[in-house]
GROMACS .gro file of C-alpha atoms in nm:
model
  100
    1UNK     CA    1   0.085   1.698   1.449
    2UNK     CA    2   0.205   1.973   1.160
    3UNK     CA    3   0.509   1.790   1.114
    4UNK     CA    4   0.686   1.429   1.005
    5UNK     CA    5   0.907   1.300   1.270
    6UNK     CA    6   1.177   1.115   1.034
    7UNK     CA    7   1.252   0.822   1.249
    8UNK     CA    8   1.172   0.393   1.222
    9UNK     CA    9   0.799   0.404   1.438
   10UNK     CA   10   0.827   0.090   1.631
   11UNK     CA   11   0.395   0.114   1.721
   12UNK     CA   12   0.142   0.339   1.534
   13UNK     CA   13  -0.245   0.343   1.636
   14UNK     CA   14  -0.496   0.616   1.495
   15UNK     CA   15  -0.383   0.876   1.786
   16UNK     CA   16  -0.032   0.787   1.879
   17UNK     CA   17   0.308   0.705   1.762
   18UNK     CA   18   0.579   0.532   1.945
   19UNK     CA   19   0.975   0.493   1.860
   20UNK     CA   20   1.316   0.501   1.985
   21UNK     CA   21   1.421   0.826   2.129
   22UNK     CA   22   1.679   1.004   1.870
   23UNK     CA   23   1.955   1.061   2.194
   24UNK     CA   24   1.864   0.844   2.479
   25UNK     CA   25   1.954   0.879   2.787
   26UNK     CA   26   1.833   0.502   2.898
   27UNK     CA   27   1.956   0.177   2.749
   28UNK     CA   28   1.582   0.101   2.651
   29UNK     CA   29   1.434   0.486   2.588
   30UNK     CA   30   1.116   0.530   2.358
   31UNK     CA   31   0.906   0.854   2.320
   32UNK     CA   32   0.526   0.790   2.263
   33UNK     CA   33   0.392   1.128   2.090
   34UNK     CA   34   0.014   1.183   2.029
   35UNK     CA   35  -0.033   1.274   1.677
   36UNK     CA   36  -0.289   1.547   1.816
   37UNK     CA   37  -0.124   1.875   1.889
   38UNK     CA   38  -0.112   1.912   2.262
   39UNK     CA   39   0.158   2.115   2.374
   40UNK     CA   40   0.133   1.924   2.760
   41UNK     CA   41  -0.019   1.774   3.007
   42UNK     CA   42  -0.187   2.096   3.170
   43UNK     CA   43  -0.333   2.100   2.812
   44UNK     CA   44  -0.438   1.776   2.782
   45UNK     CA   45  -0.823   1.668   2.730
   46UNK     CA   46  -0.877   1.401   2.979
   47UNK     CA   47  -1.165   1.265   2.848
   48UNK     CA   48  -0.984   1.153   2.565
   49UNK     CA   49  -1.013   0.772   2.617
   50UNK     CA   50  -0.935   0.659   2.249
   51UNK     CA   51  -0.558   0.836   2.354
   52UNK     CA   52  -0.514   0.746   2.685
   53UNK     CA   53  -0.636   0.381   2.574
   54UNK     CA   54  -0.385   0.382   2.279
   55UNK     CA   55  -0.150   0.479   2.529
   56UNK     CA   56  -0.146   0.248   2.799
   57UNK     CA   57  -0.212  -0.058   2.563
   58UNK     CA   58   0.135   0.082   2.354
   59UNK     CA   59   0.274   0.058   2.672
   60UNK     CA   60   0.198  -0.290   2.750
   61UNK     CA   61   0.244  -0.421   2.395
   62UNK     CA   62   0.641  -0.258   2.398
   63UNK     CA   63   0.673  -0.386   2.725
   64UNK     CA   64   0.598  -0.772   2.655
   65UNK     CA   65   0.759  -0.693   2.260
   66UNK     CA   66   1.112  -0.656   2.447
   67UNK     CA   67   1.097  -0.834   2.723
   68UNK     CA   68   1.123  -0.574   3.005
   69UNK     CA   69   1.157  -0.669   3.382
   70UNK     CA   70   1.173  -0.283   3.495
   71UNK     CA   71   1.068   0.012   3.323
   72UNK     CA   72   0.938   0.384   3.409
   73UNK     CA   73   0.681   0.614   3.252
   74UNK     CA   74   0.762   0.957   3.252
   75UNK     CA   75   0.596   1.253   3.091
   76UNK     CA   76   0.737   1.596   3.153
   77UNK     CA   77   0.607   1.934   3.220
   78UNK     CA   78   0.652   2.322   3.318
   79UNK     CA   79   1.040   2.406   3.268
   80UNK     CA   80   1.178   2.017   3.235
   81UNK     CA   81   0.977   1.960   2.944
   82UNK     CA   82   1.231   2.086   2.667
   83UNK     CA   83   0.989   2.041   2.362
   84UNK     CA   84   0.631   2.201   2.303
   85UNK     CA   85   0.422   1.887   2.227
   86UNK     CA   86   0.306   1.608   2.512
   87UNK     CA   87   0.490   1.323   2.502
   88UNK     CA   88   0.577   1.050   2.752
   89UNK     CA   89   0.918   0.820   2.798
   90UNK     CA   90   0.917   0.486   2.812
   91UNK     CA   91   1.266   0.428   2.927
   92UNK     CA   92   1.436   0.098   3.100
   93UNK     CA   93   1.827   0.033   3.239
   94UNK     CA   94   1.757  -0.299   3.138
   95UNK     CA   95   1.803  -0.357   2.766
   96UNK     CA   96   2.039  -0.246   2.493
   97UNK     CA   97   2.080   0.110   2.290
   98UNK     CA   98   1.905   0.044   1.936
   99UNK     CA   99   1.901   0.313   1.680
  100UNK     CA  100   1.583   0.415   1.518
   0.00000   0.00000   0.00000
């Protein structure tokens, strides 16, 4: 990625970064971001294991870190995705609004 995202990273590997979204729309909302510029899915290398790895174990780790019963997964595309770089939502309406 070209640019610094200025917020608290809650999980950081060597192809991914993961913190709490800056206007959620969950009580529990975090945006993982790979630090490779990929502007979405359709774009997306799929034999990049080391990133789809770092992915789902960021997943898990956040999941057990605070304590979630329910979550979703979501990553955006075409018209709904409102910003130019593949990202994916790990959002909950269990949990409480924290500020990053």
């Amino acid at each position: 990625m070209s640019f610094v995202i200025p917020v608290k990273r809650l999980h950081e590997t060597k192809t991914l970064m993961a913190f709490h979204h800056p206007k959620p729309s969950y009580p529990f909302h975090v945006l993982l971001v790979p630090k490779k510029a990929v502007t979405s899915l359709k774009e997306f290398d799929s034999t990049d294991t080391a990133f789809l790895t770092d992915l789902y174990s960021t997943v898990q780790t956040l999941v057990k870190e605070f304590q979630l019963p329910a979550y979703r997964l979501i990553v955006n595309g075409g018209e709904v995705q409102d910003f130019p770089q593949l990202h994916s939502h790990l959002v909950s309406d269990v949990g409480t609004r924290q500020d990053g």
